[in-house]
XYZ file of C-alpha atoms in Angstrom:
258
model
C 142.172 107.240 49.461
C 144.969 104.698 49.109
C 147.147 104.881 45.987
C 149.569 102.087 45.063
C 151.839 102.481 42.027
C 149.720 105.416 40.850
C 146.453 103.461 40.953
C 143.579 103.664 43.412
C 143.804 100.627 45.643
C 140.636 98.762 46.587
C 141.151 98.061 50.268
C 138.353 95.474 50.155
C 140.890 93.085 48.642
C 142.796 92.852 51.944
C 140.347 94.122 54.563
C 139.151 90.611 55.370
C 142.661 89.699 56.509
C 141.950 91.686 59.670
C 139.415 91.132 62.436
C 136.913 93.898 63.327
C 138.949 95.063 66.335
C 142.335 95.113 64.597
C 144.224 98.403 64.643
C 145.339 97.743 61.066
C 141.734 97.498 59.885
C 140.838 100.805 61.548
C 143.818 102.523 59.938
C 143.295 101.291 56.392
C 139.565 102.001 56.587
C 140.275 105.574 57.681
C 142.844 105.991 54.899
C 140.371 104.701 52.338
C 137.643 107.121 53.426
C 139.988 110.109 53.616
C 140.237 112.857 50.996
C 143.998 112.696 51.502
C 145.987 110.518 49.088
C 148.096 107.918 50.873
C 150.556 106.800 48.228
C 152.755 103.696 48.278
C 155.162 102.077 45.861
C 153.867 98.604 46.683
C 151.345 96.713 48.751
C 154.284 95.608 50.915
C 154.948 99.225 51.892
C 151.356 99.711 52.995
C 151.207 96.464 54.946
C 154.543 97.215 56.622
C 153.230 100.559 57.855
C 150.092 98.896 59.211
C 152.200 96.286 61.051
C 154.617 98.821 62.506
C 151.832 101.149 63.636
C 150.185 98.189 65.353
C 153.486 97.309 67.024
C 153.851 100.888 68.274
C 150.408 100.662 69.878
C 151.261 97.293 71.473
C 154.599 98.604 72.786
C 152.829 101.644 74.262
C 150.312 99.499 76.114
C 153.074 97.222 77.385
C 155.066 100.183 78.674
C 151.972 101.465 80.436
C 151.697 98.132 82.262
C 155.397 98.059 83.151
C 157.097 99.300 86.309
C 159.192 101.967 84.569
C 158.820 105.105 86.654
C 158.353 108.687 85.560
C 161.404 110.750 86.521
C 163.009 113.974 85.367
C 166.195 113.658 83.348
C 168.092 114.875 86.401
C 166.884 111.848 88.373
C 166.612 109.278 85.577
C 167.748 105.699 86.215
C 168.641 102.704 84.045
C 170.014 99.189 84.370
C 173.792 99.717 84.463
C 174.347 96.182 83.160
C 173.148 97.360 79.737
C 173.344 101.152 79.695
C 175.597 104.018 80.725
C 173.692 106.981 82.108
C 174.842 110.349 80.726
C 175.161 113.586 82.689
C 172.088 114.841 80.794
C 170.034 111.889 81.988
C 170.022 109.837 78.811
C 171.045 106.195 78.383
C 173.834 105.017 76.039
C 174.205 101.376 75.065
C 177.220 99.826 76.786
C 180.045 98.465 74.662
C 179.768 94.731 74.104
C 176.025 94.606 74.814
C 173.629 93.442 72.117
C 171.207 96.264 71.239
C 168.284 93.838 71.159
C 169.107 92.520 74.642
C 169.312 96.042 76.064
C 165.965 97.042 74.591
C 164.368 93.812 75.830
C 165.744 94.462 79.304
C 163.628 97.601 79.594
C 160.604 95.309 79.575
C 162.152 92.515 81.624
C 163.587 94.730 84.371
C 161.345 97.769 83.962
C 161.578 98.717 87.652
C 165.261 99.560 87.078
C 164.309 102.327 84.649
C 162.886 105.783 85.135
C 162.763 108.714 82.717
C 160.621 111.425 81.099
C 157.957 111.051 78.422
C 160.211 111.919 75.466
C 162.573 109.038 76.244
C 159.571 106.751 76.678
C 158.529 107.552 73.104
C 161.995 106.607 71.814
C 161.897 103.366 73.803
C 158.505 102.520 72.275
C 159.872 103.003 68.760
C 162.840 100.733 69.394
C 160.683 98.080 71.059
C 158.218 98.070 68.166
C 161.009 97.881 65.589
C 162.716 95.050 67.454
C 159.485 93.071 67.462
C 159.059 93.537 63.720
C 162.653 93.254 62.479
C 163.732 90.479 64.924
C 166.974 90.621 66.912
C 169.261 89.672 64.011
C 168.292 92.563 61.757
C 167.654 94.987 64.611
C 171.233 94.572 65.810
C 172.512 95.207 62.295
C 170.498 98.412 61.959
C 171.045 99.864 65.426
C 174.527 98.909 66.710
C 174.607 102.125 68.756
C 171.633 103.465 70.724
C 171.273 106.681 72.721
C 167.961 106.933 74.550
C 166.876 110.431 75.517
C 165.055 112.649 73.041
C 164.834 113.626 69.364
C 168.292 115.240 69.414
C 169.967 111.859 69.868
C 167.700 109.565 67.903
C 169.077 107.388 65.095
C 168.952 109.016 61.645
C 166.564 106.347 60.378
C 164.041 107.444 63.005
C 164.580 111.205 62.925
C 161.167 111.942 61.384
C 159.637 111.034 64.748
C 161.107 114.265 66.082
C 159.117 116.588 63.838
C 155.518 117.456 64.638
C 153.602 118.521 61.539
C 149.968 119.361 60.863
C 148.138 116.397 59.349
C 144.763 115.977 57.698
C 144.250 112.664 59.485
C 145.625 111.071 62.625
C 146.209 107.369 63.066
C 147.128 104.902 65.810
C 150.910 104.921 66.154
C 151.237 108.678 65.623
C 153.150 110.696 68.204
C 151.032 113.601 69.413
C 151.724 116.354 71.936
C 149.662 118.029 74.635
C 150.978 121.517 75.372
C 150.698 123.082 78.835
C 151.682 126.747 78.364
C 150.933 127.881 81.929
C 152.972 125.164 83.614
C 154.259 125.864 87.094
C 157.941 126.802 86.535
C 159.029 124.662 89.488
C 157.706 121.580 87.620
C 158.849 122.166 84.018
C 158.643 118.444 83.238
C 154.868 118.979 82.962
C 155.096 121.706 80.301
C 153.608 119.148 77.964
C 153.112 115.452 77.369
C 154.347 113.364 74.473
C 151.799 110.668 73.713
C 151.188 107.832 71.292
C 147.750 107.747 69.708
C 146.199 104.345 70.403
C 143.030 104.803 68.370
C 139.411 105.656 69.201
C 140.416 108.931 70.866
C 142.719 107.334 73.442
C 146.399 108.100 74.069
C 149.322 106.799 76.110
C 151.682 109.214 77.830
C 154.400 108.068 80.211
C 153.755 109.527 83.646
C 150.034 109.970 83.006
C 149.058 106.635 81.511
C 146.252 105.840 79.087
C 143.333 108.196 78.708
C 141.325 110.345 76.339
C 142.184 113.964 75.607
C 139.999 115.336 78.407
C 141.657 113.064 80.967
C 145.184 113.963 79.881
C 144.371 117.670 79.774
C 142.833 117.459 83.239
C 145.996 115.837 84.580
C 148.301 118.410 82.999
C 146.171 121.260 84.322
C 147.045 120.152 87.843
C 150.584 121.371 87.219
C 149.785 124.917 86.091
C 151.020 128.015 87.836
C 148.683 129.524 90.442
C 146.074 131.731 88.787
C 146.610 130.188 85.354
C 143.815 130.764 82.872
C 145.085 128.851 79.857
C 144.266 125.147 79.764
C 146.547 122.483 78.395
C 145.533 121.415 74.890
C 146.296 118.867 72.184
C 148.347 120.236 69.292
C 146.847 119.839 65.834
C 149.929 118.000 64.578
C 151.663 114.635 64.669
C 155.097 113.076 64.191
C 155.542 109.874 62.226
C 158.342 107.508 61.413
C 159.370 107.290 57.770
C 157.424 104.082 57.246
C 158.262 103.797 53.537
C 162.013 103.995 54.035
C 161.883 101.552 56.935
C 159.780 99.224 54.800
C 162.325 99.297 51.994
C 165.115 98.539 54.486
C 163.110 95.689 55.999
C 162.334 93.936 52.717
C 165.901 94.390 51.505
C 167.203 92.753 54.683
C 164.867 89.772 54.628
C 165.506 89.159 50.927
C 169.292 89.181 51.252
C 170.727 85.640 51.424
C 172.553 84.822 54.653
C 176.273 84.240 54.392
């Protein structure tokens, strides 16, 4: 059920804005049929979340089609024209470089990048936000960027670092496949961060796009000899704070330019 300003929202009033195959239509239909209450302060907040979730799915598919390689943090690589690589294997925006240009470069020169799945998730968030906010506002919001994992993510995006049990799961959610019996010589396969794409399909950097059985099958290849416990999908998800980001977005676009 969708609640806007404390009233049940009839999704039929906007459902026709979307085509049958739109991610946004699938999400709002699932929200409407759910027993969970999805509450918003305005229709703008709801529509912003739908747009950003769709952008996350698009960014995930684009990254899957890119030439960015899967590498451990120890062997990670980046384009030194835009980023400084840290000793931990993360990437820090170089001084004097526009944040938007550096994020765009990951798509343009994807073969110059290689990292683990956690960093790929962070990259997807920034790419989706750049597409929605545009370069002008993106650069205002994220003047400093450190790409690696949840420990270094911008405060506005920190909710993406916390997996929590949910009653429903939607395209754009970050999910996690755990692999408890991973071979200790290949710890990078102890699990796989993925973005839910909808219809039971996920994207995970290093594995690609597949359903849960396909991703589990791939992870099981990296278990210790004699392992009896299969990899499995956690019953939880991490989500950006869509409402706060929506409020920031509409405040930015409504502020007169100097």
